[in-house]
Short mmCIF file of C-alpha atoms in Angstrom, two decimals:
data_model
loop_
_atom_site.label_atom_id
_atom_site.label_comp_id
_atom_site.label_asym_id
_atom_site.label_seq_id
_atom_site.Cartn_x
_atom_site.Cartn_y
_atom_site.Cartn_z
CA MET N 225 62.85 92.01 75.63
CA ASP N 226 62.96 88.32 76.40
CA VAL N 227 59.90 86.07 76.23
CA ALA N 228 59.12 86.60 79.92
CA ALA N 229 59.07 90.38 79.38
CA PHE N 230 56.61 90.02 76.50
CA PHE N 231 54.39 87.92 78.76
CA THR N 232 54.53 90.58 81.49
CA VAL N 233 53.55 93.40 79.13
CA ALA N 234 50.70 91.34 77.66
CA GLN N 235 49.43 90.70 81.17
CA ASP N 236 49.57 94.46 81.82
CA TYR N 237 47.22 94.85 78.84
CA GLY N 238 44.69 92.63 80.59
CA PHE N 239 45.74 89.14 79.56
CA GLU N 240 46.76 88.00 83.03
CA ASP N 241 44.33 85.06 82.80
CA SER N 242 45.81 83.81 79.52
CA SER N 243 47.99 80.73 79.82
CA ASN N 244 51.67 80.84 78.97
CA ALA N 245 50.95 78.51 76.05
CA THR N 246 48.42 81.00 74.63
CA LEU N 247 50.80 83.93 75.10
CA LEU N 248 53.67 82.04 73.51
CA GLN N 249 51.58 81.02 70.52
CA ALA N 250 50.51 84.64 69.93
CA LEU N 251 54.11 85.82 70.32
CA GLN N 252 55.46 83.22 67.90
CA SER N 253 52.76 84.04 65.35
CA SER N 254 53.69 87.71 65.54
CA VAL N 255 57.39 86.98 64.99
CA ASP N 256 56.62 84.66 62.07
CA SER N 257 54.39 87.23 60.37
CA ILE N 258 57.10 89.89 60.57
CA GLU N 259 59.80 87.57 59.25
CA ARG N 260 57.58 86.61 56.29
CA VAL N 261 57.07 90.19 55.12
CA ARG N 262 60.52 90.85 53.60
CA PRO N 263 64.01 89.38 53.21
CA TRP N 264 65.11 91.39 56.26
CA PRO N 265 68.84 92.01 56.74
CA PHE N 266 68.68 90.55 60.24
CA LEU N 267 67.62 87.22 58.73
CA GLU N 268 70.66 86.97 56.45
CA ALA N 269 73.08 84.14 57.16
CA THR N 270 76.08 82.53 55.46
CA ALA N 271 77.14 78.90 55.24
CA THR N 272 79.99 77.08 53.50
CA LEU N 273 78.62 73.95 51.86
CA THR N 274 80.69 70.82 51.27
CA PHE N 275 79.90 67.85 49.05
CA SER N 276 80.58 64.13 48.84
CA GLY N 277 81.15 64.09 45.09
CA SER N 278 78.24 61.71 44.52
CA SER N 279 75.26 63.94 45.29
CA GLY N 280 74.12 67.47 44.57
CA ILE N 281 72.98 67.79 48.19
CA SER N 282 75.57 69.21 50.56
CA THR N 283 76.99 67.02 53.30
CA ASN N 284 76.42 69.72 55.91
CA THR N 285 72.89 70.93 56.53
CA THR N 286 71.72 74.53 56.39
CA PRO N 287 69.25 74.95 59.24
CA ARG N 288 66.04 76.95 58.93
CA ILE N 289 66.73 78.07 55.35
CA ARG N 290 63.91 80.13 53.88
CA ALA N 291 65.38 81.40 50.60
CA VAL N 292 68.74 81.63 48.82
CA LEU N 293 70.28 85.05 48.26
CA ARG N 294 73.36 83.95 46.34
CA ALA N 295 75.53 80.90 45.80
CA LYS N 296 79.21 81.07 44.84
CA ASP N 297 81.42 78.13 43.88
CA LEU N 298 84.68 78.81 45.74
CA LEU N 299 86.56 76.27 43.60
CA SER N 300 85.69 77.54 40.13
CA GLY N 301 84.61 81.05 41.05
CA GLY N 302 81.27 80.55 39.32
CA THR N 303 77.87 81.57 40.61
CA PRO N 304 75.23 78.83 40.21
CA LYS N 305 71.85 80.18 39.19
CA PRO N 306 68.40 79.27 40.50
CA ILE N 307 66.19 77.10 38.33
CA ARG N 308 62.68 75.83 38.84
CA LEU N 309 62.40 72.08 39.30
CA ASP N 310 60.22 71.71 36.19
CA ASP N 311 62.75 73.62 34.09
CA PHE N 312 65.58 71.55 35.57
CA GLU N 313 63.80 68.35 34.56
CA ASP N 314 63.62 69.64 30.97
CA LEU N 315 67.24 70.78 30.99
CA VAL N 316 68.90 67.74 32.51
CA GLY N 317 67.42 65.11 30.23
CA THR N 318 68.85 61.84 31.52
CA GLN N 319 72.09 63.27 32.87
CA TYR N 320 71.11 63.50 36.51
CA THR N 321 74.52 62.20 37.62
CA LEU N 322 76.60 64.54 35.45
CA ALA N 323 79.56 65.79 37.50
CA GLY N 324 81.26 69.17 37.21
CA ALA N 325 81.26 72.72 38.46
CA PRO N 326 77.71 73.46 39.64
CA GLN N 327 75.79 75.75 37.32
CA TYR N 328 72.31 75.58 38.85
CA TYR N 329 70.59 75.07 42.17
CA TYR N 330 67.01 74.01 42.77
CA ILE N 331 64.72 72.86 45.54
CA GLU N 332 63.29 69.33 45.53
CA ALA N 333 61.16 68.08 48.42
CA GLY N 334 62.33 71.07 50.45
CA VAL N 335 66.03 70.22 49.97
CA LEU N 336 68.60 72.38 48.18
CA ASN N 337 70.32 70.60 45.27
CA PHE N 338 73.16 71.63 42.95
CA TRP N 339 73.79 70.45 39.37
CA PRO N 340 76.05 69.29 37.84
CA ILE N 341 77.05 67.29 40.88
CA PRO N 342 79.94 69.11 42.61
CA SER N 343 83.18 67.26 43.29
CA ALA N 344 84.31 66.48 46.82
CA ALA N 345 86.82 69.33 46.45
CA THR N 346 84.04 71.86 45.82
CA THR N 347 82.83 74.26 48.47
CA VAL N 348 79.96 76.66 47.89
CA LYS N 349 79.47 79.85 49.85
CA LEU N 350 75.76 80.21 50.40
CA ARG N 351 74.13 83.46 51.48
CA TYR N 352 70.55 82.89 52.50
CA ILE N 353 67.55 84.10 54.44
CA GLN N 354 66.82 82.04 57.53
CA TRP N 355 63.89 81.57 59.87
CA SER N 356 64.56 82.26 63.53
CA ALA N 357 64.49 79.32 65.93
CA ARG N 358 61.21 78.49 67.66
CA LEU N 359 60.68 80.38 70.90
CA THR N 360 60.14 78.82 74.31
CA GLU N 361 58.88 80.30 77.57
CA THR N 362 62.48 80.75 78.72
CA SER N 363 63.96 82.15 75.49
CA PRO N 364 66.29 85.12 76.13
CA GLU N 365 66.31 88.36 74.17
CA SER N 366 69.10 86.99 71.97
CA ALA N 367 66.67 84.37 70.59
CA PHE N 368 64.92 87.16 68.67
CA LEU N 369 66.65 88.02 65.40
CA ILE N 370 64.45 91.10 65.08
CA PRO N 371 66.47 94.02 66.56
CA ALA N 372 65.48 95.02 70.08
CA ARG N 373 64.63 98.56 68.99
CA HIS N 374 61.76 97.09 66.96
CA HIS N 375 60.41 94.68 69.56
CA GLU N 376 57.40 96.94 70.02
CA VAL N 377 56.28 95.81 66.56
CA ILE N 378 56.34 92.20 67.78
CA LEU N 379 54.31 93.24 70.83
CA PHE N 380 51.60 94.95 68.76
CA GLY N 381 51.31 91.88 66.54
CA MET N 382 51.08 89.66 69.61
CA LEU N 383 48.36 91.82 71.17
CA ARG N 384 46.41 91.88 67.91
CA ARG N 385 46.21 88.10 67.98
CA LEU N 386 45.24 88.01 71.63
CA TYR N 387 42.45 90.54 71.12
CA ASP N 388 41.27 88.53 68.09
CA GLN N 389 41.01 85.49 70.34
CA GLN N 390 38.88 87.50 72.76
CA ASP N 391 36.56 88.61 69.93
CA ASP N 392 37.51 92.27 70.38
CA PRO N 393 37.80 93.46 66.76
CA GLU N 394 38.22 97.14 67.61
CA LEU N 395 41.27 96.70 69.83
CA ALA N 396 42.63 94.04 67.48
CA ALA N 397 42.37 96.53 64.61
CA THR N 398 44.05 99.26 66.70
CA MET N 399 46.99 96.98 67.51
CA GLY N 400 47.15 95.89 63.87
CA GLU N 401 47.44 99.52 62.75
CA GLN N 402 50.22 100.13 65.28
CA ARG N 403 52.04 97.04 64.01
CA ASP N 404 51.69 98.13 60.37
CA ARG N 405 53.08 101.60 61.14
CA GLY N 406 55.95 99.96 62.98
CA LEU N 407 56.70 97.79 59.94
CA ILE N 408 57.00 100.92 57.79
CA ASP N 409 59.54 102.31 60.26
CA MET N 410 61.42 98.99 60.19
CA VAL N 411 61.70 99.09 56.39
CA GLU N 412 63.14 102.60 56.46
CA ASP N 413 65.49 101.80 59.32
CA LEU N 414 66.78 98.44 58.13
CA THR N 415 66.91 98.71 54.33
CA LYS N 416 68.54 102.11 53.95
CA TRP N 417 72.21 101.53 54.69
CA GLN N 418 73.77 104.45 52.80
CA TYR N 419 72.83 107.95 51.66
CA ASP N 420 76.14 108.67 49.93
CA GLU N 421 74.86 107.88 46.42
CA PRO N 422 71.45 107.18 44.90
CA ASP N 423 70.43 103.55 44.63
CA ILE N 424 71.00 101.98 41.22
CA VAL N 425 68.64 99.56 39.51
CA ARG N 426 70.55 97.23 37.19
CA MET N 427 68.70 96.54 33.97
CA LEU N 428 71.03 93.67 33.03
CA ASP N 429 72.77 90.98 35.01
CA PRO N 430 76.59 91.40 34.87
CA ASN N 431 76.76 87.81 33.62
CA ASP N 432 74.91 88.85 30.46
CA TRP N 433 78.09 90.59 29.31
CA SER N 434 80.29 87.50 29.61
#
């Protein structure tokens, strides 16, 4: 479904007098709420980061990054680890400009940083969870990262918000229940990728053995 199709279905539910702006806001809110629930596979993205040699911030931006899944230094083969900014401040002391193979990454003012500062020859493969781009009234189906087979879940979330706006708690609750059941189906569908062997929970990080 593209945005226009969502609008048409919402109008079929009785929201024909709602403006496109109202419908779009409800649709976008529904998409955002679904994307926030889990690190969905359809939100995974990969970028190759490059550096200037004088800053821990990459020279190429990573758009709409929500969370890092894994970082790998393609020059040294190392895997920088996440560190809280407060802990980084304690660790670094006064050596903010120390150069070398990156061992840590952290977020400061919403920007991803690596430390020690990578050389200009360093590239880092970054796997991350992204946000989808903001929708417009003319957005095609491809603008939705959520798979088309689960677009009904988006619709139920959209209708829940529209009924809330009309002070209809009963129908809003009904649509909310439909959305929640759809989310359960999404989890089963999108997080189970093999039934060949049982899933394994690692008690130790492989790096603990090095």
